[in-house]
Coordinates of C-alpha atoms and ligand atoms in Angstrom, one line a residue:
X1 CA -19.6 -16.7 -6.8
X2 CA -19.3 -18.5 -10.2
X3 CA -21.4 -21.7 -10.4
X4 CA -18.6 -24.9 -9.6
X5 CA -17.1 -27.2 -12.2
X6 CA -16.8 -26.6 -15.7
X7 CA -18.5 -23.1 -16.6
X8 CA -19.4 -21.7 -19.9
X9 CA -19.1 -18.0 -21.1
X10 CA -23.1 -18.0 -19.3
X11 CA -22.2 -18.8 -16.4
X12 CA -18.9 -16.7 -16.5
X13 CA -20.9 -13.8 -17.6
X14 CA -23.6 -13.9 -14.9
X15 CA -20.7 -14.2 -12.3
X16 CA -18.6 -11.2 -13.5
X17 CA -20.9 -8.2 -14.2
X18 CA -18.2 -5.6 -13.8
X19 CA -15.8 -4.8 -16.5
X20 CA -12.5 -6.7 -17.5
X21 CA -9.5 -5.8 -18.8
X22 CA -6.3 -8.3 -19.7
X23 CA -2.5 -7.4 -19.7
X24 CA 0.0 -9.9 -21.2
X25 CA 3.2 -9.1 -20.8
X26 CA 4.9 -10.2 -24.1
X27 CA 7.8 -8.3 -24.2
X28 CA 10.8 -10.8 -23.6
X29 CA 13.3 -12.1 -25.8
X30 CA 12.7 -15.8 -24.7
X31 CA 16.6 -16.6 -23.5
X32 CA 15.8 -20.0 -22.0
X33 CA 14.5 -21.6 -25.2
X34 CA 18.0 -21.2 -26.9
X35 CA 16.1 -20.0 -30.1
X36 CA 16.5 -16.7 -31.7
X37 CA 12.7 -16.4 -31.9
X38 CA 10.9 -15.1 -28.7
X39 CA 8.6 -17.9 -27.4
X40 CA 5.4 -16.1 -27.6
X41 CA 6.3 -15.6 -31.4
X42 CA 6.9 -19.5 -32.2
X43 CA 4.5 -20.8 -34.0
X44 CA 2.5 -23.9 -33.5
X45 CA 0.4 -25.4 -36.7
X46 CA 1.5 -22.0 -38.5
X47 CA 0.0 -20.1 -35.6
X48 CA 2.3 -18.0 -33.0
X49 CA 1.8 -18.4 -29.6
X50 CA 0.9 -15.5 -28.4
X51 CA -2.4 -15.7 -31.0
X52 CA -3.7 -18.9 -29.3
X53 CA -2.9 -16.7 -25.7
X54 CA -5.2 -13.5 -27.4
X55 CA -7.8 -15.9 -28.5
X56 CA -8.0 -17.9 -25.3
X57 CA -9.1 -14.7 -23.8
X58 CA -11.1 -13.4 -26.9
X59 CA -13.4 -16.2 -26.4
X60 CA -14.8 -15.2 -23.3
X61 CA -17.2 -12.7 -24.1
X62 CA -17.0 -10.9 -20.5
X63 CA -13.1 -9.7 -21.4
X64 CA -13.8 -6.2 -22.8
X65 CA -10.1 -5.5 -24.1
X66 CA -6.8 -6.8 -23.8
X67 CA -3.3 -5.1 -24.3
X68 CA -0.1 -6.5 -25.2
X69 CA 3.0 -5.2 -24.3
X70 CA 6.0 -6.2 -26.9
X71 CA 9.1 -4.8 -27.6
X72 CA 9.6 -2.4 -29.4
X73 CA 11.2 -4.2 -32.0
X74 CA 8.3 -6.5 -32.3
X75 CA 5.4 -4.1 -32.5
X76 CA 4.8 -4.4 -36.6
X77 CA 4.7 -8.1 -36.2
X78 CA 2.5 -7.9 -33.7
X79 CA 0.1 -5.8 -35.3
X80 CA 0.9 -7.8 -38.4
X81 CA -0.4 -10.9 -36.1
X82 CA -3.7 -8.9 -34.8
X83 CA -4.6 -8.2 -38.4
X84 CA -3.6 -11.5 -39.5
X85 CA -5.4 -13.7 -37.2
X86 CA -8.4 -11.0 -36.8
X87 CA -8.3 -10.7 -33.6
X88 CA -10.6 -8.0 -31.7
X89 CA -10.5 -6.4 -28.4
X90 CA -6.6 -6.5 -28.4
X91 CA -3.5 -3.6 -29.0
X92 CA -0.5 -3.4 -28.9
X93 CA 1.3 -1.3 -26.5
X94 CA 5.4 -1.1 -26.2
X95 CA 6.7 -3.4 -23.6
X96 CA 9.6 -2.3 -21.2
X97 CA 13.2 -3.5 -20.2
X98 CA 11.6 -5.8 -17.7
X99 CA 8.6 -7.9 -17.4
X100 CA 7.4 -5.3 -14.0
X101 CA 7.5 -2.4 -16.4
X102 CA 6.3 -4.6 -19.5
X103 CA 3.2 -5.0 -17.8
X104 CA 2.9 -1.8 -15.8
X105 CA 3.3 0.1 -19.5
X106 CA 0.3 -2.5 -20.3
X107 CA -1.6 -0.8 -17.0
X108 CA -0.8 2.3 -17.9
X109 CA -2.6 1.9 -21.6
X110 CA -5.6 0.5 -19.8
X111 CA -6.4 4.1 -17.8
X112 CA -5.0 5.9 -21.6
X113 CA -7.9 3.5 -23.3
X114 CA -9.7 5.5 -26.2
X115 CA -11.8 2.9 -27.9
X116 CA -15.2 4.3 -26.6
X117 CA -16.8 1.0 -26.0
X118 CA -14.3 0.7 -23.9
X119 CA -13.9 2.1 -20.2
X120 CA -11.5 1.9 -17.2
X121 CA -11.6 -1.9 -15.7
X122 CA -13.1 -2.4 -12.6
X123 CA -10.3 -5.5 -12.5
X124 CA -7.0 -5.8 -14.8
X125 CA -6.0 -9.5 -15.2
X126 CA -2.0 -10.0 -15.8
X127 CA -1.3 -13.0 -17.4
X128 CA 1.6 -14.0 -19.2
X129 CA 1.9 -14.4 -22.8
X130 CA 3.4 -17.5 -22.8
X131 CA 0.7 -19.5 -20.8
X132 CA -1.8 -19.9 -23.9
X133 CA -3.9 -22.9 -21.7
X134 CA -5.8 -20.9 -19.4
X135 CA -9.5 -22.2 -18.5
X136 CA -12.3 -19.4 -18.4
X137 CA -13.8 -21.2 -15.3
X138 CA -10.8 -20.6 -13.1
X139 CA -10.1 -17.2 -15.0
X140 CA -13.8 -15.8 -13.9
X141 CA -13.0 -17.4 -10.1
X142 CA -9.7 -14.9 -10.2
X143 CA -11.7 -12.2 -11.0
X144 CA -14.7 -12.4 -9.0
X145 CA -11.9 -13.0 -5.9
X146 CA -9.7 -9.8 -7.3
X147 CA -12.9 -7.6 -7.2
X148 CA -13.6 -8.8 -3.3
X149 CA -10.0 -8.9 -2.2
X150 CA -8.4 -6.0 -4.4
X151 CA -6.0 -9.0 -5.8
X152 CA -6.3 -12.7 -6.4
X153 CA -3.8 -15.1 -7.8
X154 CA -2.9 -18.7 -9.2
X155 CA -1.1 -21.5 -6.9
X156 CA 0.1 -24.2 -7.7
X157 CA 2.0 -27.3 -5.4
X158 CA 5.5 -27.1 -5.8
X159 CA 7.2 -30.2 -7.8
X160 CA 10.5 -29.5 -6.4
X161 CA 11.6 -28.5 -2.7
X162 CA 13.1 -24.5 -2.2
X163 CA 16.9 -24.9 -0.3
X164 CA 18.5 -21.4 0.1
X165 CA 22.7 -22.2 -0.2
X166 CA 25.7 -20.2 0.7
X167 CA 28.0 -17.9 -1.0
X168 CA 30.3 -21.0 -1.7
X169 CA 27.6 -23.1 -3.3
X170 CA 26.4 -25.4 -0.4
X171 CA 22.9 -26.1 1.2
X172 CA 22.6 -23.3 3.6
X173 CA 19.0 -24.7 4.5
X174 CA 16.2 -26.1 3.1
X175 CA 12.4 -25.2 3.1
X176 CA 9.3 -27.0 4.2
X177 CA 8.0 -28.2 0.5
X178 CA 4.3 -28.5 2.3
X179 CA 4.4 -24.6 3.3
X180 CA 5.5 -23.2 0.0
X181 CA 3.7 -23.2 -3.3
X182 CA 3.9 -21.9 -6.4
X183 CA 3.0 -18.4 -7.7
X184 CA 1.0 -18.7 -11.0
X185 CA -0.5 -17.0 -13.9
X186 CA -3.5 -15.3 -14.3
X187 CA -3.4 -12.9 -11.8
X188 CA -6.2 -10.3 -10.9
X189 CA -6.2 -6.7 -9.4
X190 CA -8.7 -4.4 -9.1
X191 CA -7.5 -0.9 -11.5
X192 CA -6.8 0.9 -8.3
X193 CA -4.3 -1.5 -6.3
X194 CA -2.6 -2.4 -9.3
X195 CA -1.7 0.9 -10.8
X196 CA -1.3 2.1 -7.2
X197 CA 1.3 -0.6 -7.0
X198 CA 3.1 0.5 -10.0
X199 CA 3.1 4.1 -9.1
X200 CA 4.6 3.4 -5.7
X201 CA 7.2 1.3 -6.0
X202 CA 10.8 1.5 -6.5
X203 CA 13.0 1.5 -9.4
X204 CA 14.5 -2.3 -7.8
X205 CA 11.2 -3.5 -8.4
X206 CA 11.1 -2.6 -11.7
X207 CA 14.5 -3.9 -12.2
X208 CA 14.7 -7.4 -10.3
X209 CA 10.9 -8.4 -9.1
X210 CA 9.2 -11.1 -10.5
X211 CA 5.2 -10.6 -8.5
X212 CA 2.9 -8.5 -8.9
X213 CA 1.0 -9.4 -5.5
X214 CA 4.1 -8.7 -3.5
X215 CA 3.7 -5.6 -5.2
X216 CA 0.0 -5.4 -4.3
X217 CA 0.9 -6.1 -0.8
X218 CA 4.1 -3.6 0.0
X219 CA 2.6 -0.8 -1.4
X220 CA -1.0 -1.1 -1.1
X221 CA -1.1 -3.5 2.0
X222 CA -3.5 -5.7 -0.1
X223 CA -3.3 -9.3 0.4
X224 CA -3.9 -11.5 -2.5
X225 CA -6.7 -14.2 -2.0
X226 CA -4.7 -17.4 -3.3
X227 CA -6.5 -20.1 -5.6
X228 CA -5.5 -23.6 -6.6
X229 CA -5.1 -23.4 -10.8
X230 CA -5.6 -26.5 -12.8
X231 CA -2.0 -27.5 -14.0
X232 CA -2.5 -26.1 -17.4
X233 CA -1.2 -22.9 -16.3
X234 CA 2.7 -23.6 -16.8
X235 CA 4.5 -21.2 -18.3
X236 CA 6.4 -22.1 -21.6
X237 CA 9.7 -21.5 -20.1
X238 CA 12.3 -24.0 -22.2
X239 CA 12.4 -25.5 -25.6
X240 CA 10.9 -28.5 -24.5
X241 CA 7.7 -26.4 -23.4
X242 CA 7.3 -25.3 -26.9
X243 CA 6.8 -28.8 -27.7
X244 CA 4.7 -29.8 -25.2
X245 CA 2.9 -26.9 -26.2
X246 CA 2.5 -28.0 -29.7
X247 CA 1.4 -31.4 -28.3
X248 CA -1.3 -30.3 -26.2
X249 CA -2.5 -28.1 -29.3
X250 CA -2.9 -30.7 -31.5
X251 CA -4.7 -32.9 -29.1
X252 CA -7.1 -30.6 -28.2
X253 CA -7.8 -30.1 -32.3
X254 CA -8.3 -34.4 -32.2
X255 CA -10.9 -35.3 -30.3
X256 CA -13.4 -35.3 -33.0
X257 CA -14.6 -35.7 -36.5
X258 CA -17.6 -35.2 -38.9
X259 CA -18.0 -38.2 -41.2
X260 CA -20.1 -37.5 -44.4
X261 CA -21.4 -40.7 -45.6
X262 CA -23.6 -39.4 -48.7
X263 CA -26.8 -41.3 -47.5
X264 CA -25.6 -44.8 -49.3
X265 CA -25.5 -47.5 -47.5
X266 CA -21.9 -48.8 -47.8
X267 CA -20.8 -45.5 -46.4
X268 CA -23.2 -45.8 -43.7
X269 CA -22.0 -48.8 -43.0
X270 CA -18.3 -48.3 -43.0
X271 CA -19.0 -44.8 -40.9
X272 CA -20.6 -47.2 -38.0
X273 CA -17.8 -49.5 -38.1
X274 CA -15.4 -46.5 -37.9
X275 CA -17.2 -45.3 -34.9
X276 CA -16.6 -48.2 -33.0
X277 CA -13.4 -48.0 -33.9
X278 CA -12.2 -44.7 -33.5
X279 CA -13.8 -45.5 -30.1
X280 CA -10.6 -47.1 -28.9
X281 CA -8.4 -44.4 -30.2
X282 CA -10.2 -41.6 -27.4
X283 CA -11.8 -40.1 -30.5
X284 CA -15.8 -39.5 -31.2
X285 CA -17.2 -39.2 -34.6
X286 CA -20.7 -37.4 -35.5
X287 CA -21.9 -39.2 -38.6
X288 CA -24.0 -37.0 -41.1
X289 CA -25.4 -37.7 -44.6
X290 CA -24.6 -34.3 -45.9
X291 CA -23.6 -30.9 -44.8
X292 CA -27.2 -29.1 -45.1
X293 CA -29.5 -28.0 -43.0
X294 CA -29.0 -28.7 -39.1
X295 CA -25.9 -30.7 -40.2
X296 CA -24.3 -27.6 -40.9
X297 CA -23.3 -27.2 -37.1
X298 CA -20.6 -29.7 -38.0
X299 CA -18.5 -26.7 -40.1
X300 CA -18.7 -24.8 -36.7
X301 CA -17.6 -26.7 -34.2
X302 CA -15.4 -29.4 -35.9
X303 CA -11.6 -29.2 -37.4
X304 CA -11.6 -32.6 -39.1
X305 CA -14.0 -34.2 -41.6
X306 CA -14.1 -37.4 -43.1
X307 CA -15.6 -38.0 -46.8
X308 CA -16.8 -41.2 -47.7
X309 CA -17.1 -41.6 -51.4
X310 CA -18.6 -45.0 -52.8
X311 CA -17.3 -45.9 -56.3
X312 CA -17.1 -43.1 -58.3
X313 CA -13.6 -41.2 -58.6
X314 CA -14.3 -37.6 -58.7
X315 CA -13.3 -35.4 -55.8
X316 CA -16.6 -33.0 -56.3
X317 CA -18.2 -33.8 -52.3
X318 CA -14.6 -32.8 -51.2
X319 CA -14.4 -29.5 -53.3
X320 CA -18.3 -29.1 -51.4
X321 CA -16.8 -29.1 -48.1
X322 CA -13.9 -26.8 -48.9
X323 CA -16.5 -24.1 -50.3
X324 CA -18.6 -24.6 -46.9
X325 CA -15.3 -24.3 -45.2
X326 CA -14.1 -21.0 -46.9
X327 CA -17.3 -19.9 -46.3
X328 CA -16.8 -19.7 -42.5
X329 CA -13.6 -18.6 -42.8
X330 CA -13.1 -22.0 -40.8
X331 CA -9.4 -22.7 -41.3
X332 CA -8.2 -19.0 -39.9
X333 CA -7.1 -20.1 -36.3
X334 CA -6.3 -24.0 -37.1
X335 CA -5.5 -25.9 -39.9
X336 CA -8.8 -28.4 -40.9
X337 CA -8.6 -31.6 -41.9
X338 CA -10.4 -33.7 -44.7
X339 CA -9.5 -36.9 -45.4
X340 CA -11.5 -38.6 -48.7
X341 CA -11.7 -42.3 -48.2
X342 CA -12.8 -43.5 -51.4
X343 CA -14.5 -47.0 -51.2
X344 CA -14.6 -49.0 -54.7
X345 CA -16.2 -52.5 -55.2
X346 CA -14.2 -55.4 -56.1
X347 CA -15.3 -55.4 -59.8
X348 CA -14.2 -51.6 -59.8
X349 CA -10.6 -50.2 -60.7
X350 CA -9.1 -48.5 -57.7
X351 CA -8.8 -45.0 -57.6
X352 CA -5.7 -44.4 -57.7
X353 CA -5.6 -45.9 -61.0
X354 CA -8.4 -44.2 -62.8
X355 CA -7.4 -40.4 -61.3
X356 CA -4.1 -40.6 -59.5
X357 CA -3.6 -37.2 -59.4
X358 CA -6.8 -35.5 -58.9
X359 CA -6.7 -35.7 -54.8
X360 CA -3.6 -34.1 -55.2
X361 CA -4.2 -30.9 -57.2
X362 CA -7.1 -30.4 -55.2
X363 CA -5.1 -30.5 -52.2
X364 CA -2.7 -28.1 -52.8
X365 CA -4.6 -25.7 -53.6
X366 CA -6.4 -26.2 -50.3
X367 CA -2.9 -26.6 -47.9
X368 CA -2.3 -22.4 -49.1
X369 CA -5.9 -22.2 -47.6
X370 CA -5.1 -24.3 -43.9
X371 CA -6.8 -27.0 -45.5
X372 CA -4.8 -30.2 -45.0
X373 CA -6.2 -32.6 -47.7
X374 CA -5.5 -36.5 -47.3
X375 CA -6.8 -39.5 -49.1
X376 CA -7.6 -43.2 -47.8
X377 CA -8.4 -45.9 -50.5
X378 CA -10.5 -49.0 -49.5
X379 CA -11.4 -52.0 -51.5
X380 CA -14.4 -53.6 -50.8
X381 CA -13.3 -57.1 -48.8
X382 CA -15.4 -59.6 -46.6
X383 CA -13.1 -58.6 -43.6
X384 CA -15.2 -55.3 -43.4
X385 CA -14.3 -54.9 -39.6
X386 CA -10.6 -55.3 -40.2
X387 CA -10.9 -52.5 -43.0
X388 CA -12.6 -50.2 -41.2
X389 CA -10.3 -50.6 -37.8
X390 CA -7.4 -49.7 -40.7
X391 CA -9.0 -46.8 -42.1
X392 CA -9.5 -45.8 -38.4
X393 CA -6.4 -46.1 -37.4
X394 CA -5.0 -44.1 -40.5
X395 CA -7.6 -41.7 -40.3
X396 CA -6.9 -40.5 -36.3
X397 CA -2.8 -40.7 -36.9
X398 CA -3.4 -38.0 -40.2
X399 CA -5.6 -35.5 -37.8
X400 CA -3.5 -36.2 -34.5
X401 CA -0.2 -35.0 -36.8
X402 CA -2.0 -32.8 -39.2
X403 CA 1.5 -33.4 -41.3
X404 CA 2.0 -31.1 -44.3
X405 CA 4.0 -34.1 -45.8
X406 CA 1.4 -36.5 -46.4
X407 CA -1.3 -33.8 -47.6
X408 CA -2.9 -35.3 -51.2
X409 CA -1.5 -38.8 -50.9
X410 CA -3.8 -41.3 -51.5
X411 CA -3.2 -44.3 -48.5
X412 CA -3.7 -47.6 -49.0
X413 CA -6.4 -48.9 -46.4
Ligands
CTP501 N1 11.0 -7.3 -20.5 C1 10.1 -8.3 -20.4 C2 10.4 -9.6 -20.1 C3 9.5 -10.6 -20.1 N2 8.2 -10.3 -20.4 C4 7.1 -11.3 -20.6 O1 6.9 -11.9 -19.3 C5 6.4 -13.2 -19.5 C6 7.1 -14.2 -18.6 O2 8.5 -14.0 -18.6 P1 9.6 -15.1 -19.0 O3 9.0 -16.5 -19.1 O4 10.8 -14.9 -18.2 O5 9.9 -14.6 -20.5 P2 11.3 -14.2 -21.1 O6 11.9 -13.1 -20.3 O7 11.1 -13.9 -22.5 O8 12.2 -15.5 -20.9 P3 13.8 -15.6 -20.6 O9 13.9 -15.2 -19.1 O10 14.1 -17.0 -20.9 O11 14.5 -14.6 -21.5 C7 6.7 -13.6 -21.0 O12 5.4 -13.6 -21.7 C8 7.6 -12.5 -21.4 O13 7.4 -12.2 -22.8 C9 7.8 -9.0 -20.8 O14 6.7 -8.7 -21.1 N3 8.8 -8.0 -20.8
LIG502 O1 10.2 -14.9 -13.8 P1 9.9 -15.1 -15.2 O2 9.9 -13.8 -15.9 O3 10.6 -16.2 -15.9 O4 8.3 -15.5 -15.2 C1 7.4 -14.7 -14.5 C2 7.0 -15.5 -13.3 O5 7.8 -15.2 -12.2 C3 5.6 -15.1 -13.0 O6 4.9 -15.4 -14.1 C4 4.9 -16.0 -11.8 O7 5.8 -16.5 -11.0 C5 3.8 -15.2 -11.1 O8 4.3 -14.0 -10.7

C-alpha cells in the first residue's frame, strides 16, 4: 500500500506500478453558478479551471493519459486550452447529454486510445472537472484500492442531515446523519468493471444517475472499497465556489518568496528584518544574493520574488529576473510576482523622483508576459524595524492579491 502521510510522485510511483488512466467529465453547462460560462471554463488568475484540474493530474508522473469529455460546443476551446497551457497526456473527446454518458464517452476513448505510448488502463480514475484540489497521496490510495477491489471511491461526512418528504412537501422521515456520508470525487475502476458497467446498464441510468459505483455494483456486483478524502475534494457547484476556488488558488501561490539582496549589506539587512517579519504573516522567504548558480532553484519552485535595490535607480536586476523567468517559461500556469523595493539613503533623491516612470514601462511589458511587476520605495530611517515590518506587510498583501491594478506603481514604504 502507499507509504502513509504526505507522499511524493516517489512514493506514488513505487505504490502504483500498473497503468493509469483519468476521465473528467467536463461536459456541463454549469446551471448552478448563474453565469453564462461553464464552471470548469472560468478562469482564475487568467487560468480556466479545468487547466488547474488537467495539471493537478499532469503532475503526477504515474497518470499515463487523461481524457476530457466537453461538449460539443466547447471542443475548439478546449483544444485551444491544451495548446495554450501545454498541457500533455490529455484529449479531448465529446462529452454527452449527461454526466453518465459524458464520462462513459471518456471510457470509451480510453479502450479507442491510439497514442502508442499509450495502452489500455489497468484502472480508469473518474474525477470531475470541477474539483481542481485533489491530493496525489489520496489519489494513489484510490487506485491502489480500485485495482484490489475492482472500484474505490471518496467519502466524505455529511454537513447536513438527509430527510426524504412527501408529495405535499412535508418531512416524510428523516435519516441517521451518522450512517450516511457523502459520495466524492476521484473515483477508481479497474478498465473492466467500469466499461462493463457502462455497457450494461440502462438508458435511466444514463438519463438520471449521478454514481458510478452504484453502477459498478448493479451490473458488475462489485462493491466499491470507501475512503475518507481530505475536504479539498468539494465540487465547485455555485458561484460562491468559484470564489472560494480563486481564494484557495491564490493562497497556495503565497506561501513564499525569493528575496534578491545583491550581496550589499543594507539589503542583507533589510531581507533579515523582512523575514522576521513576513514570519507573522504565515509566509517564509529564502534570501539569496543573486540568481546564479545553485540559487537558481529559486526560478523553479517559487512564484514571487522580491528585489532589493540599494540607491541607484535603474531597474536593470529586475529586467535580470524577467530574462531568467522567460527563460523557464515560468509564468505559463500562474502569474509571478516581482516586487522592486528600492532603498535610497537619506542624502539620496527618492526614486520616484529621479525615474518615475521607468518601473512602469518595464511593467507592462511584463503584465502581457504573466509577470505582475510592483514597486516599494524605502527611505533609509533609524526606525529600521518599523520600515521593514511596512515593506512586509505591503509586500505579502501585493502577492496574496496578485492585483493587475497596482502592477508598476511605486508604493510608498
Ligand atoms: N452532461 C454533462 C453534465 C455534467 N458533466 C460534468 O460533470 C461534473 C459534475 O457535474 P455538475 O457539478 O453537475 O456540473 P454541471 O452539470 O455543469 O452543473 P449544473 O448541474 O449546475 O448545470 C462537471 O465537471 C460537469 O462538467 C459532464 O461531463 N457532462
Ligand atoms: O450530481 P452532479 O452532476 O451535480 O455532480 C456529480 C456528483 O453527484 C458526483 O460527483 C458525486 O456525488 C460522486 O458520484
Amino acid at each position: 500500500m502507499c507509504e502513509a502521510g504526505k507522499s511524493d510522485h516517489h512514493s506514488a510511483e513505487r505504490c502504483v506500478d500498473f497503468p493509469v488512466s483519468v476521465v473528467l467529465p467536463a461536459g456541463g453547462t454549469g446551471e448552478r453558478t448563474g453565469l453564462q460560462t461553464p464552471k470548469q471554463f472560468c478562469t482564475f488568475l487568467g487560468r480556466p479551471l479545468i487547466s488547474y484540474t488537467i495539471q493537478a493530474f499532469e503532475s503526477m508522473p504515474w497518470i499515463q493519459s487523461i481524457v476530457v469529455a466537453v461538449a460539443k460546443e466547447n471542443m475548439d476551446l478546449m483544444t485551444d486550452i491544451i495548446q495554450r497551457f501545454k498541457h500533455r497526456k490529455v484529449r479531448a473527446v465529446p462529452g454527452g447529454s449527461t454526466r453518465h454518458r459524458s464520462i462513459c464517452n471518456g471510457v470509451l476513448a480510453l479502450g479507442e486510445e491510439e497514442r502508442p505510448a499509450v495502452g489500455r488502463p489497468k484502472v480508469v480514475i473518474i474525477h470531475d472537472a470541477v474539483r481542481p484540489f485533489v491530493e496525489e497521496d489520496f489519489l494513489c490510495k484510490i487506485a491502489m484500492a480500485a485495482k484490489e477491489q475492482g472500484a474505490a471511491g471518496a467519502i466524505r461526512p455529511l454537513v447536513s442531515t438527509v430527510i426524504a418528504t412527501t408529495s405535499e412537501g412535508y418531512l416524510d422521515h428523516s435519516l441517521e446523519r451518522a450512517k450516511y456520508r457523502a459520495s466524492e470525487m476521484p473515483q477508481g475502476f479497474t478498465y473492466d468493471v467500469i466499461s462493463q458497467a457502462y455497457q450494461r446498464c440502462s438508458e435511466s441510468d444514463f438519463e438520471f444517475g449521478t454514481e458510478c459505483l452504484h453502477l459498478a455494483l448493479q451490473y458488475c456486483g462489485t462493491n466499491a472499497k470507501l475512503i475518507e478524502g481530505p475536504p479539498t475534494l468539494w465540487k465547485v457547484t455555485y458561484k460562491r465556489d468559484l470564489a472560494a476556488a480563486e481564494s484557495i488558488i491564490k493562497e497556495t501561490l503565497s506561501r513564499s518568496a525569493c528575496v534578491i539582496t545583491g550581496g550589499l549589506a543594507e539589503a542583507v539587512n533589510l531581507a533579515d528584518a523582512l523575514r522576521k517579519a513576513v514570519g507573522a504573516l504565515d509566509m517564509e522567504l529564502d534570501i539569496v544574493p543573486d540568481l546564479m548558480g545553485d540559487n537558481a532553484r529559486c526560478l523553479l519552485k517559487e512564484w514571487n520574488f522580491i528585489q532589493v535595490s540599494v540607491s541607484h535607480s535603474c531597474l536593470s536586476e529586475v529586467e535580470a529576473i524577467l530574462v531568467a523567468l522567460e527563460a523557464e517559461n515560468r509564468a505559463l500556469l500562474h502569474p509571478v510576482v516581482v516586487i522592486w523595493v528600492h532603498f535610497s539613503r537619506t542624502d539620496e533623491l527618492p526614486v520616484s523622483e529621479r525615474a518615475p516612470t521607468a518601473i512602469t514601462e518595464l511593467a507592462s511589458t511584463a503584465k502581457h508576459r504573466n509577470i505582475l511587476i510592483y514597486g516599494i520605495q524605502l527611505k533609509q530611517s533609524k526606525h529600521w524595524e518599523r520600515s521593514a515590518s511596512r515593506v512586509a506587510e505591503i509586500a505579502s498583501a501585493l502577492i496574496r492579491e496578485r492585483s493587475p491594478a497596482l502592477v508598476g506603481q511605486l508604493l510608498q514604504a
